[in-house]
Short mmCIF file of C-alpha atoms in Angstrom, two decimals:
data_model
loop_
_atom_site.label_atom_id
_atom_site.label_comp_id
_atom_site.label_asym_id
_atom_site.label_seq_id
_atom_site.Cartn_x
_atom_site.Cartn_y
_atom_site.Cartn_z
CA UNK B 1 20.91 52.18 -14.93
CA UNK B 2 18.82 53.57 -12.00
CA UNK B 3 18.37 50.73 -9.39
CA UNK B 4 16.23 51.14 -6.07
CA UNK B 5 16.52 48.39 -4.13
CA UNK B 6 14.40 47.77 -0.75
CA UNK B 7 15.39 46.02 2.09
CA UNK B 8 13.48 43.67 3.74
CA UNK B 9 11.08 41.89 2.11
CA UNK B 10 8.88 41.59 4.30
CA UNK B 11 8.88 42.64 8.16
CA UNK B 12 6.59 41.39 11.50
CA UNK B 13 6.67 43.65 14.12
CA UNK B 14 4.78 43.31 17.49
CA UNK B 15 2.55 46.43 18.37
CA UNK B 16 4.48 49.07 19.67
CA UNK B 17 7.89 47.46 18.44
CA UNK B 18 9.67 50.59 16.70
CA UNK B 19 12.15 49.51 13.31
CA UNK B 20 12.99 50.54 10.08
CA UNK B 21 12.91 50.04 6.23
CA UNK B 22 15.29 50.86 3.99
CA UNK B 23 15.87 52.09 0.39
CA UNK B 24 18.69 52.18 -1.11
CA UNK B 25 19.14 53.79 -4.75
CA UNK B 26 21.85 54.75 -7.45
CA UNK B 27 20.78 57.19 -9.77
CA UNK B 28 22.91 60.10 -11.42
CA UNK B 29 21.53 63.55 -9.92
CA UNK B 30 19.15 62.91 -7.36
CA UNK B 31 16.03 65.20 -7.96
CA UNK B 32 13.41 63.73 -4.99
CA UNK B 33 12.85 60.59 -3.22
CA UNK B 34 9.12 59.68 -2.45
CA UNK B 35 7.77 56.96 0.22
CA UNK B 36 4.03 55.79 -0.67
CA UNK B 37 2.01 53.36 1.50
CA UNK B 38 0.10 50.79 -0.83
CA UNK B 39 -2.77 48.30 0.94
CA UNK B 40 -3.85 46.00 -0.68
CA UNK B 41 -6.39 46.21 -3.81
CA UNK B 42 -5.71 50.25 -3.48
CA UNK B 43 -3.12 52.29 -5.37
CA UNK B 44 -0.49 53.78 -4.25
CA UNK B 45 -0.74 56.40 -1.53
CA UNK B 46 1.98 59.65 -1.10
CA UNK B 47 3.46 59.96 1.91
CA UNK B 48 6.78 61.35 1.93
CA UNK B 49 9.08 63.09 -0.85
CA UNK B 50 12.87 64.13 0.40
CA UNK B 51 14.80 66.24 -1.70
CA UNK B 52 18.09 66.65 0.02
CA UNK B 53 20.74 64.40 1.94
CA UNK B 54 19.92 65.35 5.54
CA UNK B 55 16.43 66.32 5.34
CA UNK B 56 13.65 64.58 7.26
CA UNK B 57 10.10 64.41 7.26
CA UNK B 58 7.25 62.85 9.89
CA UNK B 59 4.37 62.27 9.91
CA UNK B 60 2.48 60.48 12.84
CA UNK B 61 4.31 57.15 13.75
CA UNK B 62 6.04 57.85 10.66
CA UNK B 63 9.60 59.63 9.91
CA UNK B 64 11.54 58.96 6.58
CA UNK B 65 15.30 60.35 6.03
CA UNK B 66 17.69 60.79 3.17
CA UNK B 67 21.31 60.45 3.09
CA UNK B 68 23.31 60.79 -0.06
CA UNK B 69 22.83 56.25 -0.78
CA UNK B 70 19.54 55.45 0.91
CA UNK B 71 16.54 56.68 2.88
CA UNK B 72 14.91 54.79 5.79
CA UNK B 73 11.46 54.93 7.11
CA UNK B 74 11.66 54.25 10.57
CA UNK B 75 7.91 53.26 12.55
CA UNK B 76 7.68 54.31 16.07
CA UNK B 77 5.72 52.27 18.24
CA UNK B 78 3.47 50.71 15.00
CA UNK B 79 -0.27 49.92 15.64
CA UNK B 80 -1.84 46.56 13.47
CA UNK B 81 -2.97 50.45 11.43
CA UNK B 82 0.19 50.70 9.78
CA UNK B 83 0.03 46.90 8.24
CA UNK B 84 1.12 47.91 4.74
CA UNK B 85 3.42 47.55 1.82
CA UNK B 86 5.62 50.86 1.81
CA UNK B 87 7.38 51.37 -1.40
CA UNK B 88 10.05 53.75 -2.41
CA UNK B 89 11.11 55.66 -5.85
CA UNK B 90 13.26 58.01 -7.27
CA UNK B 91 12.87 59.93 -10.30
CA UNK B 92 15.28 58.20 -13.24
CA UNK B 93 15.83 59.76 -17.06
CA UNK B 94 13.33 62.10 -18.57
CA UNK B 95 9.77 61.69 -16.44
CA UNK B 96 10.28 57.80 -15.11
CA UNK B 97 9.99 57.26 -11.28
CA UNK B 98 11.87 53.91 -10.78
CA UNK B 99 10.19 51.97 -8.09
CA UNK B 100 11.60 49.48 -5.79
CA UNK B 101 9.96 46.33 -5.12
CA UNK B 102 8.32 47.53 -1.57
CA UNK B 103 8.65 46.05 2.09
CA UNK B 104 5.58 44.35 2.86
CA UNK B 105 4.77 45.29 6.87
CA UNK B 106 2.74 43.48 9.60
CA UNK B 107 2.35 44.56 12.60
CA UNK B 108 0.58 42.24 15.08
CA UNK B 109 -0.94 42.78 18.48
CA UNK E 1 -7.59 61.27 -1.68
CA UNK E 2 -6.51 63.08 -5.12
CA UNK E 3 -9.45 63.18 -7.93
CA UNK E 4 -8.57 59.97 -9.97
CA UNK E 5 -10.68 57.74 -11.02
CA UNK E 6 -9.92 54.53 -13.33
CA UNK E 7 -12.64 52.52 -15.37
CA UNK E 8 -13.36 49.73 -15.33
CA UNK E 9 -11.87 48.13 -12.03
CA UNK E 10 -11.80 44.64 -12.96
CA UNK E 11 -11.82 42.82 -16.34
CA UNK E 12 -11.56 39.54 -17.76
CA UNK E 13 -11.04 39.38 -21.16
CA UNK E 14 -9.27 37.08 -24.16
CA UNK E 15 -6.43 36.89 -25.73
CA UNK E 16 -6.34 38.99 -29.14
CA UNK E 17 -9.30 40.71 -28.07
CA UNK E 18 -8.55 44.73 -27.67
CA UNK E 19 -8.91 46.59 -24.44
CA UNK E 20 -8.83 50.10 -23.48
CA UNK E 21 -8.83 50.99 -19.68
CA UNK E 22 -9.69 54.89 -19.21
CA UNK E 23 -8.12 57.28 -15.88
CA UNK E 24 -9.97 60.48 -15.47
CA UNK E 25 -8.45 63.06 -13.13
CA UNK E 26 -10.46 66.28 -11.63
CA UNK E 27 -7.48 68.06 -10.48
CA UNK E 28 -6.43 69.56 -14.10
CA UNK E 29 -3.17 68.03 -13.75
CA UNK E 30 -0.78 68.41 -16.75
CA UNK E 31 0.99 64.97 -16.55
CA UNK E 32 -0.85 61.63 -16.05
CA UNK E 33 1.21 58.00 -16.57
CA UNK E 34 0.45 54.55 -17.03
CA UNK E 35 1.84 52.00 -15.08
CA UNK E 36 1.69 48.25 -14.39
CA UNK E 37 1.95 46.26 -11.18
CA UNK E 38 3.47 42.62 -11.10
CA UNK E 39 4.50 40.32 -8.21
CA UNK E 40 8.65 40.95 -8.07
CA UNK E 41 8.55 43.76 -10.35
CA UNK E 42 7.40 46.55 -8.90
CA UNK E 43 5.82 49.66 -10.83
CA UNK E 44 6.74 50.21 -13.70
CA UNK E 45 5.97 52.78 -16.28
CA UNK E 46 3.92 52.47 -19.79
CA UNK E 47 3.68 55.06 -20.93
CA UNK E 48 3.01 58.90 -19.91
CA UNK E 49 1.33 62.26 -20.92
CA UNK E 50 3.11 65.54 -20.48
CA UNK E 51 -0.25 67.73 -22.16
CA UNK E 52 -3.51 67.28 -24.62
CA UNK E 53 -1.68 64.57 -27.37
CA UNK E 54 1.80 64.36 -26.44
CA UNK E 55 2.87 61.14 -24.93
CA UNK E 56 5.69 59.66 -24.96
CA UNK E 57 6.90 55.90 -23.96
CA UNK E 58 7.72 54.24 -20.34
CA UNK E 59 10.22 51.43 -20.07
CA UNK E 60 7.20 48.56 -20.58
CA UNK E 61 5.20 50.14 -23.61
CA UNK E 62 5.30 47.19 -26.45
CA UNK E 63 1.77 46.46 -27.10
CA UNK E 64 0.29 49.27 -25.36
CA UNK E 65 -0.74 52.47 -26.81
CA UNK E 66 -2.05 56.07 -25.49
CA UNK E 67 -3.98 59.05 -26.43
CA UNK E 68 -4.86 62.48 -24.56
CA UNK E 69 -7.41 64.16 -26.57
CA UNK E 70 -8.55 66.31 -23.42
CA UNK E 71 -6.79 67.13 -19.72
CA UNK E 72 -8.41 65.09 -17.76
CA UNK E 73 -8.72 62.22 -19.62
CA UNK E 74 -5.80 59.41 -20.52
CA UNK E 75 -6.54 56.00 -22.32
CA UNK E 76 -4.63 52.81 -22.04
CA UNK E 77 -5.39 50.29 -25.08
CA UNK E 78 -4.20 46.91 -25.37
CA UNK E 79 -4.51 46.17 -29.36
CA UNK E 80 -4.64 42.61 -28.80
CA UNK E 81 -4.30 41.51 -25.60
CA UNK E 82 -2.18 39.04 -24.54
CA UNK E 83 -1.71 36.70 -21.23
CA UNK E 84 1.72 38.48 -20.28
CA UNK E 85 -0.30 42.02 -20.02
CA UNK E 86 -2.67 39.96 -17.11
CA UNK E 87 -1.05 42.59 -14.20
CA UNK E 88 -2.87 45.39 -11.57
CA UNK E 89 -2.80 49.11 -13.99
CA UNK E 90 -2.27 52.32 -11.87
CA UNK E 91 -2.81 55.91 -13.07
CA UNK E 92 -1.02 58.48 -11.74
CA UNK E 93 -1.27 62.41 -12.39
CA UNK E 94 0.91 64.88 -11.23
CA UNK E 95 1.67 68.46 -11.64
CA UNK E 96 4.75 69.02 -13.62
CA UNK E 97 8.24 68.22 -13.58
CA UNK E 98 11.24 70.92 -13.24
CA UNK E 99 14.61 70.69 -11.57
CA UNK E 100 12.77 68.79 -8.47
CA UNK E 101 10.19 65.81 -9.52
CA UNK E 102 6.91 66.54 -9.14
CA UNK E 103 5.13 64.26 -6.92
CA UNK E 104 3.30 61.64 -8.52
CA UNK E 105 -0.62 60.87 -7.09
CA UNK E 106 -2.11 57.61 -7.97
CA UNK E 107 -5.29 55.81 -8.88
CA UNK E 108 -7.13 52.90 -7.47
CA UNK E 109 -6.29 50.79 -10.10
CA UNK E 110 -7.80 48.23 -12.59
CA UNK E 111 -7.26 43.99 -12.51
CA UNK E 112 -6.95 42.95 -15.76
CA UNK E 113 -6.80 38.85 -16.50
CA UNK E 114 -6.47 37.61 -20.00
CA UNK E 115 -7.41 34.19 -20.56
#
């Protein structure tokens, strides 16, 4: 069964205090790995989708990587901006995206 | 911010009473999905629409049902709503799906509480 698991919970960082999230999956034939930003009462919203171990993306403060297990997001220098819940998924059997639960992140000043 | 829209935002209804929440996309996307939001659960998927009346099922889809009678359009109904179906409902559209996933764009979502 396709698991994506997200680790942690929930995260307080100081402004400017860089660290990182992490998703780890197990799914037969990896085919994509997406990062979304959710605030809440909004939906969902793309920001990253890896296709290969070894490729990474950025974008502002942000820069997500894959390896062949897990991906990490890892925030450089946050602002109170970037306050979110950032979840993970990877595509599963047939059209499913299995979602993991999300780290929920606050970043204070 | 992709063209999705979802109607209505919020709703209260009661139990047994039917429901149908509507997601209307402007970006002639060929798949759209239904999911649901819970504390601890994550997303998870309803049901989905790969073109004008196919649909298939998600992993949650008891009680739900769909229909796609034009692109942009993709209706959720509850047949008899129930308190377990109380949960946050995302639309998503997307392009297509191949040998690499399509990415998936979402809506802002509808609160739904059964009573």
């Amino acid at each position: 069964e396709d698991q994506v698991t997200q680790s942690p919970e929930a995260l307080r960082l100081q402004e400017g205090e860089s660290s990182s999230l992490n998703c780890s999956y197990t799914v037969s034939g990896l085919r994509g790995l997406f990062w979304y930003r959710q605030d809440p009462g909004k939906g969902p919203e793309f920001l990253f989708t890896l296709y290969s171990a070894g490729e990474e993306k950025e974008k502002e403060r942000l820069k997500a990587t894959l390896t062949k297990k897990e991906s990490f997001l890892h925030i450089t220098a946050p602002k109170p901006e970037d306050s979110a819940t950032y979840l993970c998924a990877v595509p599963g059997g047939g059209n499913k995206l299995t979602f993991g639960t999300g780290t929920q992140l606050k970043v204070e000043l | 911010d992709a063209g999705i829209t979802q109607s209505p935002r919020h709703k209260v209804t009661e139990t047994g009473t039917p429901v149908t929440l509507r997601c209307h996309q402007t970006e002639n996307h060929r798949y759209m999905y239904w999911y649901r939001q819970d504390p601890g659960h994550g997303l998870r998927l309803i049901h989905y629409s790969y073109g004008v009346k196919d649909t298939d099922k998600g992993e949650v889809s008891d009680g739900y049902s769909v229909s796609r009678s034009k692109t942009e359009d993709f209706l959720l109904t509850l047949e008899s709503a129930t308190s377990s179906q109380t949960s946050v409902y995302f639309c998503a559209i997307s392009e297509g799906q191949g040998a690499l996933f399509g990415t998936q764009y979402f809506g802002p979502g509808t609160r739904l509480t059964v009573l």
